[in-house]
Amino acid sequence: MARIPKELVDHIIQTADIVEVVGDFVQLKRKGQNLWAPCPFHNEKSPSFSVNPAKSLYKCFGCGKAGGVVQFVMDVEGTSYVEALKYLAKKYAIEVEEEEKTPQQQLEQNERDSQFIVSDFAKNHYHRLLLNSEEGMSIGYGYLKERGLNLSTIQTFELGYSLDSWDDLMKAAEKAGYDKKYLEKSGLIVTKTDDQGHDTGRRYDRFRGRVMFPIHNISGRVVGFGARTLKRDDKMAKYLNSPESDIYHKSDVLYGLFQARQAIRTEEVCYLVEGYLDVLSLHQGGIKNVVASSGTSLTEGQIRLIKRYSDNVTVLYDGDAAGIKASLRGTDLLLEGGLNVRVVLFPDGDDPDSYIRKVGDQRFADYIEKSSQDFITFKTTLVAREASNDPVKKAEAIRDVLHSIAKVPDAIKRQVFLQQTSATFGIDEQVLITEYNKLVKAPAAKPSGSYGSGNAGNYGNGAGSANTGYPPSSSSGQPRPAPAARPMSDEEEAEMLMYGGHEASVEVLGAGATFQPAKAAEQDEDLPDMLKVCEREVLRLLVLYAGREVEEEISVAAYLLGQLGETPLTHPLFAEMWEMCRQELLANRFPDARLLAQNERADIRHLITDLATERYEISPNWRTKEIYVFNEVDMPKLACDNAVLRLNKVHVQRELDICLDRLRHPLEDAEMFEILGDIKRLKELDNELGALLGTVVARGA
Ligand SMILES: [Zn+2]
């Protein structure tokens, strides 16, 4: 099934460094043996997403997403397994020679991949037209040159031009063998409908006679286009954008982020501008850490994207008053997202693009440096000036500023801002604090389970005011989704518990104890089948410790296979994994958890990831039972013996149950004696196994 040969797949997986790959998407910080970041898959402020480089796995303690490096790319990109491998191959410059595929075969891979592929085709087509066609050269390229953009910038951002024709793209795509369906799905062609809204069967290109700005996602794939017309026609929108599609979600994309992300990380600040041309001009002028929200108002998703790379944002406002007032709200959202926000205001009538072209790169950079100010200070000054002589307006303005202050996550900063505001408005600080506390208490308190607990607290006059107020952040619309499990406040604790392995010892329960994987407990309410639990444990040891020696010259894998034989497991997936491991051993290799966690099959990937990361939790019913703890890393033989004996014991107990059940039904005497004999034998076996388990546990204790 794989179109990439297995050896190459293994090579890609072994070359890919999970820290580097994940680091392209989030800002990882080392704590203990793992690295931590705010989760790229759910909204949060304090990091509960971790990467374990030694095991080459990631896991989020908030939303539960976990896996290896390939799974990460699949999750973050929403692509198929093969596409994720190709992404990694490209990153590590590994040549992937695939079988020749027709465009049609490529498209069949999956819906999203197909839309990526046609978008990529369109991008290349438009780019070629810009630089090679007469119309593209004279109109499109002419315009970009006039705006001061050079060829290198045009190439970096893959700018293009769409011919002034109804079907140029459609024809080109058809000729190359692509299905119209996907052009339509990604918004590149439009269906003409009649008055009743019925499909007329006619199709035409959406973008005609426009300069094309491809919009990339963070891994550099084109998801949509912005397009500017060069015609002077008042009826025509100057900018036209791709519609939302399976691959293009406007609220989760920032223009220029793909080209800016490394610079944002190294400069430790992200500049936020409004238009495509602002991004392009600044980038060309050497300010590469710049992105645009491309016209739409800023969304939480976009803020989360920025936060992956830096905690600092500087908003570059166009120098007109109306524009500034309109963007104040979006800027509040940045504060709420836990970012440190600064502001640069350009002289009236200038935007970042026009200003850099006017004053040049160096003076522009100096200007940003010199005139950036803290957002709250900026806002306070702005609204104070406007309301200076009107008491009613002034009260409103103060409340407005207090709202913003409440969104600052840092308590000390809030304190400083309150002092500053009191000075700017000439209002007694105590009065302001009283007002602030009223405001913070106003909205219904959020459930205490909501995270991001670093939010605004009340300010009181003395020690008595310890109650925590929540900021009126419900203005952001919906409450944050509650994660499946609350993230741990202390990452190190979580790390020790979840990844186990080297330092942590593993709890081994006394015979008969019920225990269950923490994750499964949330998902199915049925008590876990003891047999399944024990089979899983055997498989876990086999997969995680295969090559370790139980005694001289005998590996865990050989030992377990020797003890349990060919098909000891009843659960289908476990049995299949067992057989895979057995085949590896027969071929003189050990199963490798790092590779298995990257397997093409999702069920195998998930199982191995779970085995490598989960912690078993004791069911409350068994709290009183004795728990034996020993270190399986140091004592693999004991761990194996324990697991094998327990599995055998469960089998015996099941047989016992069957016998006992049969006794409840009417029986012939002979039959009954036979069953009683079986029961006696099974009970003896059970006791024997129990005694053996006892010695194993005693040795390990
Ligand atoms: Zn998460």
XYZ file of C-alpha atoms and ligand atoms in Angstrom:
702
model
C 0.000 0.000 0.000
C 2.792 2.367 0.817
C 3.989 4.198 -2.232
C 7.284 4.938 -0.539
C 9.548 1.914 -0.043
C 9.770 0.684 3.549
C 13.529 1.250 3.892
C 13.044 4.839 2.822
C 10.173 5.298 5.275
C 12.394 4.014 8.076
C 15.196 6.274 6.947
C 12.929 9.321 6.977
C 11.583 8.492 10.420
C 15.032 7.900 11.844
C 16.388 11.104 10.349
C 13.522 13.306 11.483
C 14.249 14.925 14.823
C 10.977 15.375 16.675
C 12.264 18.437 18.503
C 13.128 20.151 15.231
C 9.908 19.139 13.526
C 7.648 20.207 16.386
C 9.823 23.284 16.901
C 8.734 24.564 13.504
C 5.245 24.912 14.896
C 5.616 25.790 18.558
C 8.143 27.393 20.851
C 9.568 24.529 22.901
C 11.202 25.125 26.248
C 13.219 22.492 28.033
C 12.220 21.437 31.524
C 13.682 18.252 32.863
C 14.165 15.621 30.212
C 11.257 16.850 28.107
C 10.397 20.008 26.215
C 7.189 21.947 26.742
C 5.022 24.357 24.808
C 1.460 25.586 24.650
C -0.431 22.919 22.719
C -0.802 23.513 18.970
C -4.032 21.508 18.961
C -6.055 23.197 21.665
C -6.318 26.639 23.124
C -4.311 27.147 26.269
C -2.003 29.576 27.967
C 0.162 27.434 30.166
C 2.007 24.652 28.399
C 0.683 21.129 28.767
C 2.087 19.874 25.472
C 5.329 17.950 25.839
C 7.914 16.367 23.614
C 10.094 13.519 24.801
C 13.189 13.476 22.569
C 14.469 10.165 23.927
C 11.292 8.357 22.956
C 10.628 10.564 19.958
C 7.055 11.115 21.117
C 4.811 14.055 21.878
C 1.881 14.137 24.212
C -0.579 16.804 25.303
C -1.883 16.422 28.831
C -4.674 18.829 28.044
C -6.354 17.386 24.971
C -4.687 13.991 24.913
C -3.176 14.184 21.437
C -0.085 12.033 21.287
C 2.136 10.241 18.824
C 5.414 10.204 16.983
C 6.897 12.594 14.500
C 4.782 11.437 11.538
C 1.588 11.581 13.558
C 2.501 15.116 14.598
C 2.750 16.278 11.003
C -0.513 14.506 10.182
C -2.262 16.172 13.123
C -0.909 19.631 12.600
C -1.314 19.585 8.824
C -4.367 17.394 8.554
C -2.775 15.305 5.840
C -2.427 11.635 5.104
C 0.409 9.409 6.269
C 2.162 9.495 2.910
C 1.920 13.281 2.643
C 3.330 13.626 6.160
C 6.298 11.441 5.210
C 6.885 13.563 2.143
C 6.785 16.673 4.283
C 9.518 15.222 6.496
C 11.530 14.013 3.529
C 11.440 17.511 2.088
C 12.488 19.060 5.391
C 15.500 16.755 5.648
C 16.331 16.870 1.935
C 15.741 13.168 1.492
C 14.951 12.257 -2.078
C 11.701 10.355 -2.357
C 11.425 8.437 -5.583
C 7.839 7.514 -5.880
C 6.319 5.321 -8.487
C 5.185 7.414 -11.377
C 1.637 8.427 -10.717
C -0.837 10.039 -13.022
C -2.346 13.296 -11.775
C -5.581 11.378 -11.290
C -3.920 8.849 -8.984
C -2.386 11.667 -6.998
C -5.772 13.226 -6.536
C -7.267 10.045 -5.228
C -5.012 10.060 -2.174
C -7.476 12.002 -0.134
C -9.694 15.038 -0.355
C -7.472 17.451 1.509
C -4.324 16.296 -0.200
C -6.094 16.771 -3.518
C -6.977 20.331 -2.681
C -3.387 21.014 -1.646
C -2.203 19.540 -4.922
C -4.466 21.621 -7.166
C -3.706 24.773 -5.149
C -0.032 24.089 -5.676
C -0.649 23.590 -9.371
C -2.530 26.904 -9.582
C 0.201 28.730 -7.671
C 2.854 27.475 -10.098
C 0.655 28.306 -13.046
C 0.063 31.890 -11.880
C 3.721 32.348 -10.998
C 4.767 31.200 -14.461
C 2.288 33.589 -16.081
C 3.606 36.531 -14.055
C 7.158 36.002 -15.231
C 6.680 34.450 -18.667
C 3.503 35.650 -20.329
C 3.199 38.950 -22.115
C 0.117 40.002 -20.165
C 1.612 38.904 -16.858
C 4.884 40.708 -17.505
C 3.389 43.985 -18.621
C 0.483 44.225 -16.189
C 1.265 42.049 -13.156
C 5.032 42.294 -12.980
C 4.833 45.935 -14.006
C 2.614 46.692 -11.039
C 4.810 44.854 -8.519
C 7.899 46.631 -9.833
C 6.172 49.943 -9.500
C 5.465 49.037 -5.867
C 9.183 48.568 -5.426
C 9.217 44.781 -5.127
C 12.189 42.892 -6.542
C 12.362 39.467 -8.125
C 13.696 37.805 -5.008
C 10.696 38.938 -2.947
C 8.345 37.880 -5.728
C 9.926 34.441 -5.660
C 10.023 34.103 -1.890
C 6.301 34.784 -1.683
C 5.564 32.958 -4.959
C 3.514 35.840 -6.324
C 1.682 35.330 -9.582
C -0.738 36.672 -12.131
C -4.038 35.334 -13.449
C -4.804 36.067 -17.104
C -7.846 38.130 -17.946
C -9.665 35.070 -19.270
C -12.685 33.000 -18.183
C -11.042 29.628 -18.365
C -7.263 29.860 -18.580
C -6.632 28.061 -15.279
C -9.419 25.557 -15.858
C -8.026 24.598 -19.267
C -4.462 24.337 -18.013
C -5.521 22.136 -15.098
C -7.600 19.902 -17.316
C -4.764 19.559 -19.760
C -2.500 18.492 -16.920
C -5.054 15.873 -15.906
C -6.616 17.359 -12.770
C -10.232 16.866 -11.845
C -12.347 20.039 -11.964
C -14.042 18.908 -8.794
C -11.011 19.840 -6.712
C -10.531 23.189 -8.427
C -14.089 23.919 -7.441
C -13.670 22.696 -3.891
C -10.679 24.913 -3.344
C -12.518 27.890 -4.813
C -10.350 28.307 -7.893
C -13.259 27.902 -10.253
C -16.824 29.028 -9.749
C -20.047 27.303 -10.750
C -22.567 29.428 -12.580
C -26.080 29.036 -11.246
C -29.357 30.196 -12.784
C -31.956 32.433 -11.114
C -33.322 29.547 -9.076
C -29.862 28.681 -7.878
C -29.597 25.550 -10.020
C -26.280 24.520 -11.451
C -26.136 25.540 -15.101
C -23.176 23.281 -15.693
C -21.055 26.279 -16.592
C -17.776 26.853 -14.817
C -15.325 29.711 -14.925
C -12.101 30.868 -13.260
C -12.614 32.859 -10.063
C -9.460 34.928 -10.487
C -9.113 36.855 -13.753
C -6.669 39.642 -14.563
C -5.345 39.876 -11.016
C -2.025 39.882 -9.196
C -2.050 36.709 -7.136
C -0.810 36.480 -3.543
C -0.671 32.811 -2.522
C -1.523 32.276 1.133
C 0.645 29.611 2.763
C -0.044 27.644 5.872
C 2.728 27.327 8.447
C 4.354 24.440 6.675
C 4.518 26.365 3.445
C 1.701 24.786 1.471
C -0.621 27.023 -0.475
C -4.128 26.972 0.990
C -5.699 29.935 -0.784
C -5.097 33.177 -2.636
C -5.540 36.870 -2.225
C -5.918 38.617 -5.562
C -5.718 42.270 -6.493
C -7.255 43.681 -9.613
C -5.388 46.331 -11.555
C -8.399 47.602 -13.429
C -9.885 50.941 -12.536
C -13.427 49.753 -12.109
C -15.373 50.977 -9.107
C -17.831 48.108 -9.306
C -15.084 45.568 -8.904
C -13.664 44.697 -5.502
C -10.022 45.664 -5.363
C -9.157 42.503 -3.458
C -10.754 39.125 -3.951
C -9.926 36.167 -1.731
C -10.333 32.424 -1.920
C -13.430 31.252 -0.081
C -13.179 29.028 2.980
C -12.464 25.428 2.034
C -11.360 22.164 3.578
C -7.803 23.435 3.586
C -8.344 27.175 4.010
C -9.729 28.485 7.276
C -9.252 32.219 7.242
C -9.305 32.532 10.982
C -6.388 30.137 11.351
C -4.013 31.609 8.802
C -1.734 34.608 8.917
C -0.296 35.959 5.706
C 3.495 35.739 5.668
C 3.841 33.561 8.770
C 5.518 30.767 6.842
C 8.204 33.138 5.597
C 8.402 34.979 8.933
C 8.391 32.241 11.533
C 12.146 31.755 11.951
C 12.717 35.508 12.164
C 9.903 35.892 14.700
C 11.611 33.338 16.867
C 15.088 34.830 16.605
C 13.930 38.455 16.909
C 11.531 37.427 19.688
C 8.826 39.704 18.394
C 6.178 39.496 15.696
C 5.161 42.587 13.753
C 1.533 42.643 12.820
C 0.415 44.664 9.792
C -2.722 44.859 7.716
C -1.987 44.198 4.066
C -0.087 41.854 1.791
C 2.058 44.706 0.499
C 3.016 45.775 4.015
C 4.378 42.285 4.606
C 6.212 42.184 1.286
C 7.822 45.632 1.588
C 9.002 45.082 5.148
C 10.335 41.624 4.351
C 12.257 43.052 1.422
C 13.548 45.809 3.676
C 15.105 43.225 5.977
C 12.306 43.178 8.554
C 11.339 39.564 8.100
C 9.383 38.968 11.312
C 6.188 40.410 9.912
C 2.721 38.943 9.278
C -0.669 40.282 8.214
C -4.160 39.381 9.297
C -5.037 40.274 5.679
C -7.918 42.614 6.195
C -10.062 40.478 8.447
C -10.200 41.340 12.111
C -7.852 39.344 14.255
C -9.107 35.985 15.512
C -8.217 33.815 18.472
C -6.847 31.225 16.099
C -4.441 33.737 14.580
C -3.326 34.859 18.011
C -2.616 31.288 18.983
C -0.506 30.978 15.844
C 1.604 33.978 16.806
C 2.008 32.678 20.328
C 3.582 29.523 18.997
C 6.572 31.578 17.959
C 6.753 34.515 20.322
C 5.054 36.112 23.300
C 5.663 39.587 21.940
C 3.631 41.365 19.297
C 4.043 44.850 17.948
C 1.074 46.143 16.012
C 1.962 48.568 13.235
C -1.048 50.824 12.814
C -1.798 52.851 9.736
C -1.737 56.501 10.610
C -5.447 57.282 10.371
C -7.611 57.715 13.421
C -10.594 55.692 12.224
C -8.389 52.714 11.444
C -6.816 52.809 14.875
C -10.114 52.903 16.710
C -11.321 49.966 14.662
C -8.289 47.877 15.512
C -8.297 48.577 19.244
C -10.628 45.683 19.875
C -8.507 43.211 17.974
C -5.566 44.418 20.010
C -7.470 43.706 23.225
C -7.786 40.164 21.978
C -4.000 39.962 21.763
C -3.753 40.923 25.426
C -6.292 38.325 26.299
C -4.247 35.742 24.453
C -1.472 36.409 26.944
C 0.782 38.343 24.585
C 2.850 41.393 25.423
C 1.522 44.005 23.044
C 3.283 47.090 21.795
C 2.119 49.580 19.221
C 3.718 51.699 16.541
C 1.768 54.503 14.965
C 2.773 55.888 11.573
C 2.464 59.528 10.583
C -0.972 60.451 9.329
C -1.700 59.099 5.875
C 1.106 56.550 5.903
C 0.931 52.794 6.228
C 3.965 50.561 6.835
C 4.374 49.941 3.090
C 4.278 53.588 2.042
C 6.416 54.661 4.977
C 9.262 52.224 4.369
C 9.315 53.200 0.706
C 9.422 56.844 1.701
C 12.159 56.756 4.355
C 14.158 53.629 3.486
C 14.944 50.455 5.398
C 17.267 51.790 8.075
C 15.205 54.793 9.067
C 12.126 52.624 9.123
C 13.753 50.141 11.495
C 14.905 53.021 13.704
C 11.421 54.476 13.688
C 9.832 51.234 14.883
C 12.417 50.920 17.604
C 12.071 54.506 18.753
C 8.328 55.001 18.603
C 6.948 51.706 19.802
C 5.039 51.999 23.034
C 3.125 49.733 25.295
C -0.438 49.180 24.092
C -2.189 50.109 27.318
C -0.177 53.285 27.661
C -0.966 54.063 24.035
C -4.655 53.371 24.460
C -4.872 55.313 27.707
C -3.267 58.366 26.161
C -5.465 58.081 23.092
C -8.787 57.830 24.885
C -7.791 60.325 27.593
C -7.012 62.922 24.953
C -10.325 62.368 23.218
C -12.330 62.611 26.401
C -10.375 65.350 28.077
C -13.172 67.839 28.647
C -16.242 65.635 28.811
C -16.856 63.919 32.165
C -19.256 61.331 30.747
C -16.880 60.381 27.942
C -14.066 60.334 30.419
C -15.815 57.800 32.648
C -16.483 55.642 29.603
C -12.905 55.927 28.488
C -11.619 54.895 31.901
C -13.813 51.821 31.930
C -12.635 50.973 28.455
C -9.016 51.087 29.578
C -9.814 49.057 32.695
C -11.299 46.383 30.465
C -8.020 46.164 28.590
C -6.011 46.062 31.798
C -8.122 43.185 33.064
C -6.921 41.193 30.071
C -3.263 41.453 30.959
C -2.271 38.070 32.384
C 0.572 39.378 34.530
C -0.533 40.691 37.946
C 2.429 42.992 38.441
C 1.934 44.558 35.046
C -1.743 45.117 35.817
C -0.725 46.934 38.972
C 1.645 49.183 37.055
C -0.984 49.932 34.409
C -3.519 50.855 37.050
C -1.055 53.317 38.566
C -0.298 54.725 35.153
C -3.969 55.108 34.276
C -4.643 56.859 37.520
C -1.905 59.342 36.690
C -2.994 59.871 33.066
C -6.613 60.548 33.940
C -5.819 62.343 37.171
C -7.955 59.995 39.233
C -7.239 58.687 42.678
C -5.737 55.217 42.431
C -7.961 53.789 45.140
C -11.076 54.911 43.283
C -9.747 53.298 40.152
C -9.027 50.023 41.939
C -12.554 49.935 43.358
C -13.925 50.472 39.876
C -11.617 47.832 38.480
C -12.742 45.244 41.020
C -16.389 45.942 40.231
C -15.690 45.416 36.580
C -13.761 42.220 37.099
C -16.465 40.722 39.272
C -19.279 41.685 36.963
C -19.433 38.704 34.617
C -20.456 35.331 35.962
C -17.422 33.624 37.377
C -15.930 31.035 35.130
C -15.875 27.488 36.392
C -12.807 26.986 38.486
C -11.722 24.260 36.114
C -10.995 26.691 33.354
C -7.337 27.026 32.755
C -5.124 29.969 32.025
C -5.457 30.729 35.699
C -2.856 33.434 35.428
C -5.615 35.856 34.545
C -6.535 39.029 36.281
C -7.184 38.939 39.948
C -8.811 41.567 42.095
C -6.914 44.372 43.597
C -7.815 45.055 47.137
C -6.585 47.459 49.741
C -5.137 44.861 52.008
C -4.407 41.289 52.658
C -8.045 40.330 52.953
C -8.826 40.457 49.282
C -7.587 37.081 48.274
C -10.625 36.082 46.262
C -9.806 35.641 42.652
C -11.737 37.657 40.169
C -11.837 36.618 36.558
C -11.333 39.095 33.812
C -14.331 39.974 31.702
C -12.809 37.908 28.999
C -16.154 36.400 28.112
C -16.201 39.244 25.611
C -14.221 36.918 23.406
C -17.404 35.020 22.709
C -17.413 31.412 23.630
C -15.873 29.823 26.673
C -12.728 27.933 26.036
C -13.296 24.290 25.322
C -12.708 22.287 28.444
C -9.951 19.812 27.770
C -10.551 16.163 28.381
C -8.244 16.225 31.334
C -6.956 19.267 33.111
C -3.366 20.098 32.310
C -1.028 19.580 35.200
C 0.096 22.719 36.874
C 3.506 21.275 37.439
C 5.022 20.029 34.228
C 7.725 18.083 35.914
C 5.259 16.125 37.947
C 3.367 15.304 34.797
C 6.553 14.359 33.065
C 7.564 11.966 35.768
C 4.162 10.380 35.896
C 3.414 10.070 32.236
C 6.574 9.145 30.507
C 7.713 6.822 33.240
C 10.663 5.000 31.779
C 14.065 5.916 33.041
C 13.463 7.409 36.437
C 9.986 6.465 37.394
C 9.173 3.073 38.717
C 6.065 1.353 37.563
C 3.316 0.252 39.823
C 2.631 -3.415 39.695
C -0.515 -4.557 41.316
C -1.164 -7.592 43.383
C -2.880 -10.498 41.716
C -6.481 -9.909 40.885
C -6.344 -6.157 41.244
C -8.353 -4.208 38.767
C -6.551 -1.399 37.134
C -7.112 0.547 34.028
C -5.333 2.860 31.680
C -6.109 6.443 32.634
C -7.252 7.296 29.141
C -9.515 4.343 28.557
C -11.256 5.123 31.820
C -12.643 8.304 30.311
C -13.683 6.737 27.077
C -15.529 3.615 27.947
C -17.382 3.194 31.123
C -17.217 -0.562 31.083
C -14.796 -1.970 33.532
C -11.751 -3.031 31.608
C -11.594 -6.661 30.763
C -8.883 -8.113 32.978
C -7.721 -10.347 30.168
C -7.250 -7.387 27.889
C -5.356 -5.490 30.553
C -2.981 -8.396 31.117
C -2.457 -9.024 27.417
C -1.719 -5.391 26.959
C 0.876 -5.477 29.717
C 2.700 -8.408 28.118
C 2.690 -6.652 24.781
C 3.879 -3.421 26.370
C 6.960 -5.149 27.803
C 7.602 -6.919 24.516
C 7.457 -3.717 22.499
C 9.197 -1.328 24.876
C 11.952 -3.575 26.203
C 12.426 -6.061 23.366
C 16.208 -5.903 23.129
C 16.990 -5.594 26.832
C 18.514 -8.676 28.430
C 16.636 -10.571 31.118
C 19.714 -12.654 31.688
C 22.888 -13.182 29.763
C 22.203 -13.646 26.044
C 18.431 -13.755 26.528
C 16.439 -10.749 25.443
C 13.066 -9.697 26.812
C 11.561 -10.503 23.423
C 13.036 -13.995 23.284
C 12.086 -14.608 26.905
C 8.463 -13.544 26.490
C 8.013 -15.408 23.223
C 9.566 -18.464 24.828
C 7.246 -18.254 27.801
C 4.071 -17.574 25.893
C 4.588 -19.084 22.462
C 3.045 -18.218 19.159
C -0.392 -16.815 19.718
C -0.968 -16.158 23.375
C -3.092 -13.066 22.899
C -6.808 -13.047 22.091
C -7.329 -9.371 21.379
C -6.999 -9.107 17.568
C -4.725 -6.067 17.395
C -2.526 -7.334 20.227
C -2.290 -10.741 18.545
C -1.306 -9.083 15.311
C 1.368 -7.007 17.014
C 2.643 -10.105 18.793
C 3.003 -11.869 15.491
C 4.782 -8.883 13.941
C 7.258 -8.900 16.814
C 7.727 -12.661 16.510
C 8.518 -12.287 12.819
C 11.064 -9.590 13.612
C 12.744 -11.871 16.111
C 12.790 -14.750 13.614
C 14.539 -12.389 11.219
C 17.102 -11.638 13.943
C 15.810 -8.165 14.639
C 14.095 -6.634 17.619
C 10.810 -4.806 17.307
C 11.565 -1.096 17.599
C 8.962 0.980 19.427
C 10.281 4.171 17.880
C 9.563 2.839 14.405
C 6.318 1.133 15.345
C 5.000 4.393 16.769
C 5.362 5.765 13.236
C 3.673 2.882 11.506
C 1.559 3.507 8.470
C -1.469 2.041 10.231
C -3.205 4.415 12.605
C -4.345 1.680 15.023
C -0.767 0.476 15.457
C 0.577 4.007 15.852
C -1.961 4.841 18.508
C -1.481 1.612 20.409
C 2.294 1.942 20.540
C 2.099 5.600 21.512
C -0.312 4.745 24.304
C 1.871 1.921 25.518
C 4.885 4.180 25.589
C 3.258 7.124 27.302
C 0.384 6.014 29.439
C 0.357 5.510 33.115
C -1.785 2.903 34.731
C -4.043 4.153 37.423
C -5.393 2.084 40.239
C -9.112 1.753 40.208
C -10.657 3.199 43.385
C -12.081 -0.230 44.287
C -8.650 -1.536 44.795
C -7.145 1.252 46.814
C -6.927 -0.986 49.848
C -5.071 -3.769 48.090
C -1.379 -3.922 48.470
C 0.572 -2.347 45.670
C 3.959 -3.663 44.852
C 6.350 -1.301 43.231
C 9.513 -2.240 41.498
C 11.559 -0.792 38.760
C 10.941 -2.606 35.512
C 13.882 -0.924 33.854
C 16.314 -2.450 36.303
C 14.464 -5.721 36.674
C 13.047 -6.672 33.302
C 12.932 -10.363 34.137
C 10.747 -9.793 37.161
C 8.503 -7.523 35.135
C 8.166 -10.210 32.459
C 7.530 -12.975 34.983
C 4.960 -10.872 36.722
C 3.132 -10.094 33.494
C 3.236 -13.663 32.194
C 2.043 -15.150 35.492
C -0.762 -12.668 35.705
C -1.872 -13.406 32.184
C -1.843 -17.126 32.930
C -3.726 -16.554 36.143
C -6.436 -14.646 34.334
C -6.818 -17.525 31.889
C -7.144 -19.964 34.772
C -9.677 -17.767 36.482
C -11.730 -17.509 33.335
C -11.788 -21.259 33.010
C -12.800 -21.509 36.641
C -15.654 -19.109 36.027
C -16.864 -21.225 33.135
C -16.812 -24.373 35.279
C -18.628 -22.679 38.139
C -21.216 -21.392 35.724
C -21.831 -24.885 34.373
C -22.445 -26.148 37.898
C -25.434 -23.814 38.144
C -27.225 -25.773 35.428
C -28.751 -29.229 35.867
C -26.104 -31.887 35.187
C -25.633 -35.637 34.999
C -23.607 -36.991 37.928
C -20.668 -38.045 35.774
C -20.542 -34.663 34.182
C -20.681 -32.945 37.539
C -17.782 -35.010 38.922
C -15.752 -34.184 35.891
C -16.375 -30.484 36.396
C -15.594 -30.687 40.096
C -12.317 -32.373 39.169
C -11.529 -29.573 36.775
C -12.325 -26.997 39.397
C -10.010 -28.671 41.902
C -7.194 -28.760 39.368
C -7.762 -25.150 38.308
C -7.878 -23.960 41.899
C -4.568 -25.660 42.595
C -3.101 -24.054 39.514
C -4.492 -20.708 40.555
C -2.932 -21.023 44.007
C 0.351 -22.083 42.489
C 0.370 -19.090 40.164
C -0.599 -16.860 43.056
C 2.313 -18.182 45.104
C 4.710 -17.685 42.208
C 3.445 -14.178 41.723
C 4.000 -13.597 45.397
C 7.646 -14.593 45.125
C 8.128 -12.459 42.048
C 6.659 -9.484 43.794
C 8.655 -10.199 46.946
C 11.869 -10.294 44.932
C 11.003 -7.050 43.272
C 9.853 -5.247 46.385
Zn -3.596 19.826 23.558
